[in-house]
């Protein structure tokens, strides 16, 4: 049986993931399979990989055919779904993995399949009962946001004590260079066409994916600033925060359940070893994020595009016209463009006041060399898959139990360490100095 099977391996992001895993330094320690609908495209990918494709198994499968998908997923321990248009094509893969007890990760940016509370709870229960890990949103959607808060919380607790809670955590994103791939555009249009207004409104609701409700986060607005820093860092609304924030809040909710009573979440052999306070973000936790621009011209251009989005949502004719001038599925940035770009994120996390009204602030930074939406996504999801395949015994309690999880509840320190070991990524976290106090993690 294969360790890893990639669905959608011939798509734009699927090819990047395949290349990353096929040439990974630990390649000799895991087996790999590729699945796609087109035999011609799959052969072209294998030819492109050359010697890296040795001992790679291939499968021709239509992801809209449940029987075909069910047969193929049984060939692997972990399925990585890189198929575009999840709202139309992705569910059969997820459903087959839950049914056949296969670990599942994807790079979805569409939350519609998770906003069905009954489906989410059913999948979570079935996956947890079979110790199956299900992690949607394991790409640039969710991973950096989830990771920044997780690392900041650990730094905060290491300095101020394990019972210290978070009041506010804010991430400022700087995406240096960006071009949509055809698959991303097709997925965005599919969300507009196949998601009701009620479903889109639900995605904006605080704690839409969390098992428990918490303190509402700041309302979405156009302009933002990063607190504490001097001079302050400012920016505008980040569109993908509509997907990022529900995932961060699900992480908070799962950790909150553990903090309240581990025995209600984990079996006895796990709950006895879990210190819930070490994971908890605290009852007052709130999260926000925004996009930093090079200058006001870029900010104006970005806001203009966002302002035009409602027109695409309500007028199908406009969507069809605009889509003809955009990259088509399978197309995307060139290798040179991918290499020339970068992703920088700065997070400021502030504790709740202590008995004397004092707070502690932590600055956490992420620096990624290479394109954020695609190259970083390939790294995020690949290292998450390898954490599950190669370091299962070192995963945090949720990663051992299973269920519908988030990147940090499933992989925690293992994924942080693996990403920091990449020559493209550097993650640092420090307590901002008060007087002479300064501590770096």
CSV table of C-alpha atoms in Angstrom, one decimal:
chain,number,residue,atom,x,y,z
A,1,UNK,CA,0.0,0.0,0.0
A,2,UNK,CA,1.2,3.5,-0.9
A,3,UNK,CA,2.0,6.0,1.8
A,4,UNK,CA,0.8,9.1,-0.1
A,5,UNK,CA,-1.6,9.4,-3.1
A,6,UNK,CA,-2.1,12.8,-4.8
A,7,UNK,CA,-5.4,13.4,-6.5
A,8,UNK,CA,-5.3,16.2,-9.1
A,9,UNK,CA,-1.6,15.7,-9.6
A,10,UNK,CA,-1.6,17.2,-13.1
A,11,UNK,CA,-3.3,20.5,-12.1
A,12,UNK,CA,-1.2,23.6,-11.6
A,13,UNK,CA,-0.8,23.3,-7.8
A,14,UNK,CA,-0.9,19.5,-8.0
A,15,UNK,CA,2.2,19.6,-10.2
A,16,UNK,CA,4.0,21.8,-7.7
A,17,UNK,CA,3.1,19.4,-4.9
A,18,UNK,CA,4.2,16.4,-6.9
A,19,UNK,CA,7.6,18.0,-7.8
A,20,UNK,CA,8.2,18.9,-4.2
A,21,UNK,CA,7.4,15.5,-2.8
A,22,UNK,CA,9.1,13.6,-5.7
A,23,UNK,CA,12.4,15.4,-5.0
A,24,UNK,CA,12.1,15.7,-1.2
A,25,UNK,CA,15.3,14.9,0.8
A,26,UNK,CA,13.3,12.2,2.6
A,27,UNK,CA,11.9,10.7,-0.6
A,28,UNK,CA,13.4,7.3,0.1
A,29,UNK,CA,11.4,6.9,3.3
A,30,UNK,CA,7.9,7.0,1.7
A,31,UNK,CA,6.0,5.7,-1.3
A,32,UNK,CA,4.1,8.0,-3.7
A,33,UNK,CA,1.2,7.7,-6.1
A,34,UNK,CA,-0.3,10.1,-8.6
A,35,UNK,CA,-4.0,10.2,-9.7
A,36,UNK,CA,-5.5,12.3,-12.5
A,37,UNK,CA,-8.3,12.2,-15.0
A,38,UNK,CA,-6.2,12.6,-18.1
A,39,UNK,CA,-3.8,9.8,-19.0
A,40,UNK,CA,-2.0,12.2,-21.5
A,41,UNK,CA,-1.4,14.8,-18.8
A,42,UNK,CA,-0.3,12.2,-16.3
A,43,UNK,CA,2.2,10.8,-18.7
A,44,UNK,CA,3.6,14.3,-19.4
A,45,UNK,CA,4.0,14.9,-15.7
A,46,UNK,CA,5.9,11.6,-15.2
A,47,UNK,CA,8.1,12.4,-18.2
A,48,UNK,CA,8.8,15.8,-16.7
A,49,UNK,CA,9.9,14.3,-13.4
A,50,UNK,CA,12.4,12.0,-15.1
A,51,UNK,CA,14.3,9.9,-12.6
A,52,UNK,CA,12.3,11.4,-9.7
A,53,UNK,CA,9.3,9.5,-11.1
A,54,UNK,CA,10.9,6.1,-10.5
A,55,UNK,CA,8.8,3.8,-8.3
A,56,UNK,CA,5.8,6.3,-8.5
A,57,UNK,CA,2.5,4.5,-9.2
A,58,UNK,CA,-0.1,6.2,-11.4
A,59,UNK,CA,-3.9,6.0,-11.5
A,60,UNK,CA,-6.5,7.3,-14.0
A,61,UNK,CA,-9.6,8.3,-12.1
A,62,UNK,CA,-12.6,10.6,-12.6
A,63,UNK,CA,-13.1,12.3,-9.2
A,64,UNK,CA,-16.8,12.8,-9.9
A,65,UNK,CA,-17.2,8.9,-10.1
A,66,UNK,CA,-17.6,7.8,-6.5
A,67,UNK,CA,-17.0,4.1,-7.3
A,68,UNK,CA,-13.7,4.9,-9.1
A,69,UNK,CA,-12.6,7.2,-6.3
A,70,UNK,CA,-13.5,4.7,-3.6
A,71,UNK,CA,-11.4,2.0,-5.3
A,72,UNK,CA,-8.4,4.2,-5.7
A,73,UNK,CA,-8.3,5.8,-2.2
A,74,UNK,CA,-7.9,2.3,-0.7
A,75,UNK,CA,-4.5,2.1,-2.3
A,76,UNK,CA,-3.0,4.6,0.1
A,77,UNK,CA,-2.7,5.5,3.8
A,78,UNK,CA,-2.9,9.2,3.2
A,79,UNK,CA,-4.7,11.0,0.4
A,80,UNK,CA,-3.7,14.5,-0.7
A,81,UNK,CA,-6.5,16.2,-2.7
A,82,UNK,CA,-5.3,18.9,-5.0
A,83,UNK,CA,-8.3,18.8,-7.3
A,84,UNK,CA,-9.7,22.2,-8.2
A,85,UNK,CA,-13.4,23.0,-8.0
A,86,UNK,CA,-13.9,21.3,-4.6
A,87,UNK,CA,-17.6,22.4,-4.5
A,88,UNK,CA,-18.2,20.4,-7.7
A,89,UNK,CA,-15.6,17.6,-7.6
A,90,UNK,CA,-14.0,17.4,-4.2
A,91,UNK,CA,-16.6,15.8,-2.0
A,92,UNK,CA,-16.4,12.3,-3.4
A,93,UNK,CA,-12.7,12.1,-2.4
A,94,UNK,CA,-13.3,13.4,1.1
A,95,UNK,CA,-16.4,11.1,1.5
A,96,UNK,CA,-14.4,8.1,0.3
A,97,UNK,CA,-11.6,8.7,2.7
A,98,UNK,CA,-13.9,9.0,5.7
A,99,UNK,CA,-15.7,5.8,4.6
A,100,UNK,CA,-12.6,3.8,4.0
A,101,UNK,CA,-10.7,5.3,6.9
A,102,UNK,CA,-7.9,6.9,5.0
A,103,UNK,CA,-6.2,10.1,6.2
A,104,UNK,CA,-7.1,13.1,4.1
A,105,UNK,CA,-5.6,16.6,3.4
A,106,UNK,CA,-6.5,19.2,0.8
A,107,UNK,CA,-5.7,22.7,-0.2
A,108,UNK,CA,-9.3,23.9,-0.4
A,109,UNK,CA,-10.2,27.6,-0.1
A,110,UNK,CA,-13.9,26.9,-0.3
A,111,UNK,CA,-15.6,26.4,3.1
A,112,UNK,CA,-19.0,25.4,1.8
A,113,UNK,CA,-18.4,21.7,2.3
A,114,UNK,CA,-17.5,22.4,5.9
A,115,UNK,CA,-20.3,24.8,6.7
A,116,UNK,CA,-22.9,22.0,6.7
A,117,UNK,CA,-22.8,21.5,10.5
A,118,UNK,CA,-24.5,18.1,10.4
A,119,UNK,CA,-22.0,16.9,7.8
A,120,UNK,CA,-19.0,18.3,9.7
A,121,UNK,CA,-20.1,16.7,13.0
A,122,UNK,CA,-20.8,13.4,11.3
A,123,UNK,CA,-17.4,13.3,9.5
A,124,UNK,CA,-15.6,14.4,12.7
A,125,UNK,CA,-17.3,11.7,14.8
A,126,UNK,CA,-16.6,8.9,12.2
A,127,UNK,CA,-13.0,10.0,11.6
A,128,UNK,CA,-12.3,10.3,15.4
A,129,UNK,CA,-13.7,6.8,16.0
A,130,UNK,CA,-11.3,5.3,13.4
A,131,UNK,CA,-8.3,7.5,14.3
A,132,UNK,CA,-8.5,9.0,10.8
A,133,UNK,CA,-7.0,12.5,10.3
A,134,UNK,CA,-9.0,14.8,8.1
A,135,UNK,CA,-7.4,18.3,7.5
A,136,UNK,CA,-9.1,20.5,4.9
A,137,UNK,CA,-7.4,23.8,4.1
A,138,UNK,CA,-3.7,22.8,4.5
A,139,UNK,CA,-2.3,25.3,2.0
A,140,UNK,CA,-1.8,29.1,2.1
A,141,UNK,CA,-5.5,29.2,3.1
A,142,UNK,CA,-5.3,28.6,6.9
A,143,UNK,CA,-1.8,27.2,7.5
A,144,UNK,CA,0.1,30.6,8.0
A,145,UNK,CA,-2.8,32.1,10.0
A,146,UNK,CA,-3.2,29.0,12.2
A,147,UNK,CA,0.5,28.6,12.7
A,148,UNK,CA,1.2,32.2,13.7
A,149,UNK,CA,-1.3,32.2,16.5
A,150,UNK,CA,-0.2,28.7,17.7
A,151,UNK,CA,3.5,29.7,17.8
A,152,UNK,CA,2.7,33.0,19.5
A,153,UNK,CA,0.6,31.3,22.2
A,154,UNK,CA,3.5,28.9,23.0
A,155,UNK,CA,5.9,31.9,23.2
A,156,UNK,CA,3.5,33.8,25.4
A,157,UNK,CA,3.0,30.8,27.8
A,158,UNK,CA,6.7,30.1,28.0
A,159,UNK,CA,7.3,33.6,29.2
A,160,UNK,CA,4.3,34.5,31.3
A,161,UNK,CA,3.2,31.0,32.5
A,162,UNK,CA,0.9,28.2,31.2
A,163,UNK,CA,-2.3,29.8,32.4
A,164,UNK,CA,-1.7,33.0,30.4
A,165,UNK,CA,-4.5,33.6,27.8
A,166,UNK,CA,-4.6,35.6,24.6
A,167,UNK,CA,-6.7,38.8,24.4
A,168,UNK,CA,-6.0,39.7,20.8
A,169,UNK,CA,-3.9,38.2,17.9
A,170,UNK,CA,-3.5,40.2,14.7
A,171,UNK,CA,-1.5,39.1,11.6
A,172,UNK,CA,-0.3,41.5,8.9
A,173,UNK,CA,0.3,39.8,5.5
A,174,UNK,CA,2.7,41.1,2.9
A,175,UNK,CA,2.4,39.1,-0.4
A,176,UNK,CA,5.2,40.1,-2.6
A,177,UNK,CA,4.0,39.3,-6.1
A,178,UNK,CA,0.8,37.5,-7.0
A,179,UNK,CA,-0.9,35.9,-10.0
A,180,UNK,CA,-4.0,33.7,-9.9
A,181,UNK,CA,-3.8,30.3,-11.5
A,182,UNK,CA,-6.6,29.2,-13.8
A,183,UNK,CA,-7.7,26.6,-11.2
A,184,UNK,CA,-7.9,29.2,-8.5
A,185,UNK,CA,-10.0,31.4,-10.7
A,186,UNK,CA,-12.3,28.6,-11.7
A,187,UNK,CA,-12.7,27.6,-8.1
A,188,UNK,CA,-13.6,31.2,-7.1
A,189,UNK,CA,-16.2,31.4,-9.9
A,190,UNK,CA,-17.6,28.1,-8.9
A,191,UNK,CA,-18.0,29.2,-5.3
A,192,UNK,CA,-20.0,32.3,-6.6
A,193,UNK,CA,-22.2,30.1,-8.9
A,194,UNK,CA,-22.8,27.2,-6.5
A,195,UNK,CA,-22.9,28.8,-3.0
A,196,UNK,CA,-26.0,30.5,-1.8
A,197,UNK,CA,-26.0,33.9,-0.1
A,198,UNK,CA,-26.9,32.2,3.2
A,199,UNK,CA,-23.8,30.0,2.9
A,200,UNK,CA,-21.6,32.9,2.1
A,201,UNK,CA,-23.0,34.8,5.1
A,202,UNK,CA,-22.4,31.8,7.3
A,203,UNK,CA,-18.7,31.8,6.3
A,204,UNK,CA,-18.5,35.3,7.8
A,205,UNK,CA,-20.1,34.3,11.1
A,206,UNK,CA,-17.7,34.1,14.0
A,207,UNK,CA,-17.0,30.5,15.1
A,208,UNK,CA,-18.9,29.0,12.1
A,209,UNK,CA,-16.6,25.9,12.3
A,210,UNK,CA,-15.8,25.9,16.0
A,211,UNK,CA,-17.4,23.3,18.3
A,212,UNK,CA,-18.0,26.1,20.9
A,213,UNK,CA,-18.6,29.8,20.6
A,214,UNK,CA,-16.2,32.4,21.9
A,215,UNK,CA,-15.8,36.2,22.1
A,216,UNK,CA,-16.6,37.8,18.7
A,217,UNK,CA,-13.5,39.0,16.8
A,218,UNK,CA,-13.3,42.5,15.4
A,219,UNK,CA,-15.8,43.3,12.7
A,220,UNK,CA,-14.4,43.1,9.1
A,221,UNK,CA,-13.5,46.5,7.9
A,222,UNK,CA,-11.5,48.1,5.1
A,223,UNK,CA,-8.5,49.6,6.9
A,224,UNK,CA,-6.5,48.0,9.7
A,225,UNK,CA,-3.3,48.6,11.8
A,226,UNK,CA,-1.0,46.2,13.7
A,227,UNK,CA,-1.0,47.2,17.4
A,228,UNK,CA,2.0,47.8,19.6
A,229,UNK,CA,4.6,48.4,16.9
A,230,UNK,CA,6.0,51.8,16.5
A,231,UNK,CA,5.7,53.0,13.8
A,232,UNK,CA,2.5,51.1,13.3
A,233,UNK,CA,2.0,48.8,10.3
A,234,UNK,CA,-1.2,49.4,8.3
A,235,UNK,CA,-3.1,47.8,5.5
A,236,UNK,CA,-6.5,46.8,4.1
A,237,UNK,CA,-9.0,44.0,4.3
A,238,UNK,CA,-7.6,40.6,3.4
A,239,UNK,CA,-10.1,38.7,1.3
A,240,UNK,CA,-8.8,35.2,2.3
A,241,UNK,CA,-9.5,36.1,6.0
A,242,UNK,CA,-13.0,34.9,5.3
A,243,UNK,CA,-11.6,31.4,5.1
A,244,UNK,CA,-8.6,31.9,7.5
A,245,UNK,CA,-10.5,33.1,10.5
A,246,UNK,CA,-13.0,30.2,10.7
A,247,UNK,CA,-10.1,27.8,10.7
A,248,UNK,CA,-8.2,29.7,13.5
A,249,UNK,CA,-11.4,29.8,15.5
A,250,UNK,CA,-11.9,26.1,15.0
A,251,UNK,CA,-8.4,25.5,16.4
A,252,UNK,CA,-9.4,27.8,19.4
A,253,UNK,CA,-12.6,25.8,19.9
A,254,UNK,CA,-10.9,22.3,19.8
A,255,UNK,CA,-8.2,23.5,22.2
A,256,UNK,CA,-10.9,25.0,24.4
A,257,UNK,CA,-12.7,21.7,24.7
A,258,UNK,CA,-9.5,20.1,25.8
A,259,UNK,CA,-8.9,22.8,28.4
A,260,UNK,CA,-12.3,22.4,29.9
A,261,UNK,CA,-12.2,18.6,30.2
A,262,UNK,CA,-9.7,16.4,28.2
A,263,UNK,CA,-11.6,13.2,29.2
A,264,UNK,CA,-14.6,14.4,27.1
A,265,UNK,CA,-12.3,14.7,24.0
A,266,UNK,CA,-9.7,12.0,24.2
A,267,UNK,CA,-9.7,8.3,25.2
A,268,UNK,CA,-8.3,7.6,28.7
A,269,UNK,CA,-4.8,6.6,27.3
A,270,UNK,CA,-4.5,10.1,25.7
A,271,UNK,CA,-6.4,12.3,28.1
A,272,UNK,CA,-4.2,11.3,31.0
A,273,UNK,CA,-1.2,12.8,29.3
A,274,UNK,CA,-2.8,16.0,28.1
A,275,UNK,CA,-2.4,19.3,29.9
A,276,UNK,CA,-5.3,21.3,28.4
A,277,UNK,CA,-4.0,24.6,29.7
A,278,UNK,CA,-0.8,24.3,27.6
A,279,UNK,CA,-2.9,24.4,24.4
A,280,UNK,CA,-5.7,26.8,25.3
A,281,UNK,CA,-5.7,30.3,23.8
A,282,UNK,CA,-8.0,31.4,26.6
A,283,UNK,CA,-11.7,32.4,26.8
A,284,UNK,CA,-11.1,36.0,25.7
A,285,UNK,CA,-9.2,35.1,22.5
A,286,UNK,CA,-9.9,37.2,19.4
A,287,UNK,CA,-8.3,37.1,15.9
A,288,UNK,CA,-7.9,39.5,13.1
A,289,UNK,CA,-5.7,39.9,10.0
A,290,UNK,CA,-5.1,42.3,7.1
A,291,UNK,CA,-3.1,42.8,3.9
A,292,UNK,CA,-0.1,45.2,3.8
A,293,UNK,CA,0.5,47.0,0.4
A,294,UNK,CA,3.7,48.4,-1.1
A,295,UNK,CA,2.0,51.8,-1.5
A,296,UNK,CA,-1.4,53.4,-1.8
A,297,UNK,CA,-1.6,52.8,-5.5
A,298,UNK,CA,-1.5,49.0,-4.9
A,299,UNK,CA,-4.0,49.4,-2.1
A,300,UNK,CA,-6.4,51.3,-4.3
A,301,UNK,CA,-6.1,48.8,-7.1
A,302,UNK,CA,-6.7,45.9,-4.7
A,303,UNK,CA,-9.7,47.6,-3.2
A,304,UNK,CA,-11.1,48.3,-6.7
A,305,UNK,CA,-10.9,44.7,-7.6
A,306,UNK,CA,-12.7,43.7,-4.4
A,307,UNK,CA,-15.4,46.3,-5.0
A,308,UNK,CA,-16.1,44.8,-8.5
A,309,UNK,CA,-16.5,41.3,-7.1
A,310,UNK,CA,-20.2,41.8,-6.1
A,311,UNK,CA,-20.9,42.5,-9.8
A,312,UNK,CA,-19.4,39.2,-10.8
A,313,UNK,CA,-21.5,37.5,-8.1
A,314,UNK,CA,-24.9,38.8,-9.3
A,315,UNK,CA,-24.3,39.1,-13.1
A,316,UNK,CA,-23.5,35.7,-14.8
A,317,UNK,CA,-22.8,37.5,-18.1
A,318,UNK,CA,-20.0,39.6,-16.5
A,319,UNK,CA,-18.4,36.4,-15.0
A,320,UNK,CA,-18.4,34.8,-18.4
A,321,UNK,CA,-16.8,37.8,-20.1
A,322,UNK,CA,-14.2,38.4,-17.4
A,323,UNK,CA,-13.2,34.7,-17.2
A,324,UNK,CA,-12.3,34.7,-20.9
A,325,UNK,CA,-9.4,37.1,-20.2
A,326,UNK,CA,-8.1,35.2,-17.2
A,327,UNK,CA,-5.7,32.1,-17.0
A,328,UNK,CA,-7.5,28.8,-17.7
A,329,UNK,CA,-7.3,25.7,-15.5
A,330,UNK,CA,-3.8,24.3,-15.6
A,331,UNK,CA,-2.2,27.7,-16.2
A,332,UNK,CA,-0.4,29.8,-13.7
A,333,UNK,CA,2.8,31.7,-12.8
A,334,UNK,CA,6.0,30.6,-14.5
A,335,UNK,CA,8.8,29.0,-12.5
A,336,UNK,CA,10.7,32.3,-12.7
A,337,UNK,CA,7.8,34.2,-11.2
A,338,UNK,CA,7.3,31.7,-8.4
A,339,UNK,CA,11.0,32.0,-7.4
A,340,UNK,CA,11.0,35.8,-7.5
A,341,UNK,CA,8.1,36.2,-5.0
A,342,UNK,CA,7.9,36.0,-1.3
A,343,UNK,CA,5.5,35.9,1.7
A,344,UNK,CA,6.1,37.9,4.9
A,345,UNK,CA,3.7,37.8,7.8
A,346,UNK,CA,4.0,39.7,11.1
A,347,UNK,CA,1.8,38.7,14.0
A,348,UNK,CA,1.3,40.6,17.3
A,349,UNK,CA,-0.4,38.7,20.0
A,350,UNK,CA,-1.2,40.3,23.3
A,351,UNK,CA,-2.1,38.6,26.6
A,352,UNK,CA,-5.1,39.3,28.8
A,353,UNK,CA,-4.2,41.6,31.7
A,354,UNK,CA,-2.9,40.0,34.8
A,355,UNK,CA,-4.1,40.9,38.3
A,356,UNK,CA,-2.1,44.2,38.2
A,357,UNK,CA,-3.4,45.1,34.7
A,358,UNK,CA,-0.2,44.3,32.9
A,359,UNK,CA,-0.1,42.6,29.5
A,360,UNK,CA,2.6,40.8,27.5
A,361,UNK,CA,2.9,41.2,23.7
A,362,UNK,CA,4.6,38.7,21.4
A,363,UNK,CA,5.8,39.3,17.9
A,364,UNK,CA,5.9,36.3,15.6
A,365,UNK,CA,7.2,36.5,12.0
A,366,UNK,CA,7.0,34.2,9.0
A,367,UNK,CA,9.3,34.7,6.0
A,368,UNK,CA,8.9,32.6,3.0
A,369,UNK,CA,11.1,32.7,-0.1
A,370,UNK,CA,8.9,32.0,-3.2
A,371,UNK,CA,5.3,32.5,-4.3
A,372,UNK,CA,2.8,32.4,-1.4
A,373,UNK,CA,-0.4,31.0,-3.0
A,374,UNK,CA,1.2,28.2,-4.9
A,375,UNK,CA,4.8,27.4,-4.0
A,376,UNK,CA,4.2,28.0,-0.3
A,377,UNK,CA,1.0,26.0,-0.5
A,378,UNK,CA,2.9,23.0,-2.0
A,379,UNK,CA,5.4,23.2,0.9
A,380,UNK,CA,2.7,23.5,3.6
A,381,UNK,CA,0.6,20.6,2.5
A,382,UNK,CA,3.6,18.4,1.6
A,383,UNK,CA,5.3,18.8,4.9
A,384,UNK,CA,1.9,18.2,6.7
A,385,UNK,CA,1.5,15.0,4.8
A,386,UNK,CA,5.0,13.9,5.7
A,387,UNK,CA,4.4,14.8,9.3
A,388,UNK,CA,1.5,12.3,9.2
A,389,UNK,CA,3.4,9.6,7.3
A,390,UNK,CA,6.8,9.8,8.9
A,391,UNK,CA,6.1,11.3,12.4
A,392,UNK,CA,2.7,10.0,13.4
A,393,UNK,CA,3.9,9.0,16.9
A,394,UNK,CA,5.1,12.6,17.6
A,395,UNK,CA,1.9,14.3,16.6
A,396,UNK,CA,-0.1,16.2,19.2
A,397,UNK,CA,-3.1,14.5,20.8
A,398,UNK,CA,-5.7,15.4,18.2
A,399,UNK,CA,-3.3,14.2,15.4
A,400,UNK,CA,-3.2,10.8,17.2
A,401,UNK,CA,-7.0,10.7,17.9
A,402,UNK,CA,-8.2,11.9,14.4
A,403,UNK,CA,-11.3,13.8,13.4
A,404,UNK,CA,-11.9,16.9,11.2
A,405,UNK,CA,-9.0,19.0,12.3
A,406,UNK,CA,-7.1,22.1,11.6
A,407,UNK,CA,-3.4,22.3,10.6
A,408,UNK,CA,-2.2,23.1,14.1
A,409,UNK,CA,-4.5,20.8,16.1
A,410,UNK,CA,-3.4,17.9,13.8
A,411,UNK,CA,0.3,18.6,13.4
A,412,UNK,CA,1.3,21.3,15.9
A,413,UNK,CA,5.0,21.5,16.7
A,414,UNK,CA,5.9,18.8,14.2
A,415,UNK,CA,4.7,20.9,11.3
A,416,UNK,CA,6.3,24.1,12.7
A,417,UNK,CA,9.6,22.3,13.0
A,418,UNK,CA,9.4,20.7,9.5
A,419,UNK,CA,8.6,24.1,7.9
A,420,UNK,CA,11.4,25.8,9.8
A,421,UNK,CA,13.8,23.2,8.5
A,422,UNK,CA,13.0,24.1,4.9
A,423,UNK,CA,15.6,26.4,3.4
A,424,UNK,CA,12.7,28.6,2.1
A,425,UNK,CA,10.9,29.3,5.4
A,426,UNK,CA,11.9,31.0,8.6
A,427,UNK,CA,9.6,31.3,11.6
A,428,UNK,CA,10.6,33.3,14.7
A,429,UNK,CA,8.7,34.4,17.8
A,430,UNK,CA,9.8,36.7,20.6
A,431,UNK,CA,8.3,38.6,23.5
A,432,UNK,CA,8.5,42.3,22.9
A,433,UNK,CA,10.8,43.8,25.5
A,434,UNK,CA,9.4,45.5,28.5
A,435,UNK,CA,12.3,47.2,30.3
A,436,UNK,CA,15.1,44.7,30.0
A,437,UNK,CA,12.9,41.6,29.5
A,438,UNK,CA,13.2,39.9,26.1
A,439,UNK,CA,12.9,36.3,25.3
A,440,UNK,CA,13.2,34.6,21.9
A,441,UNK,CA,11.9,31.1,21.0
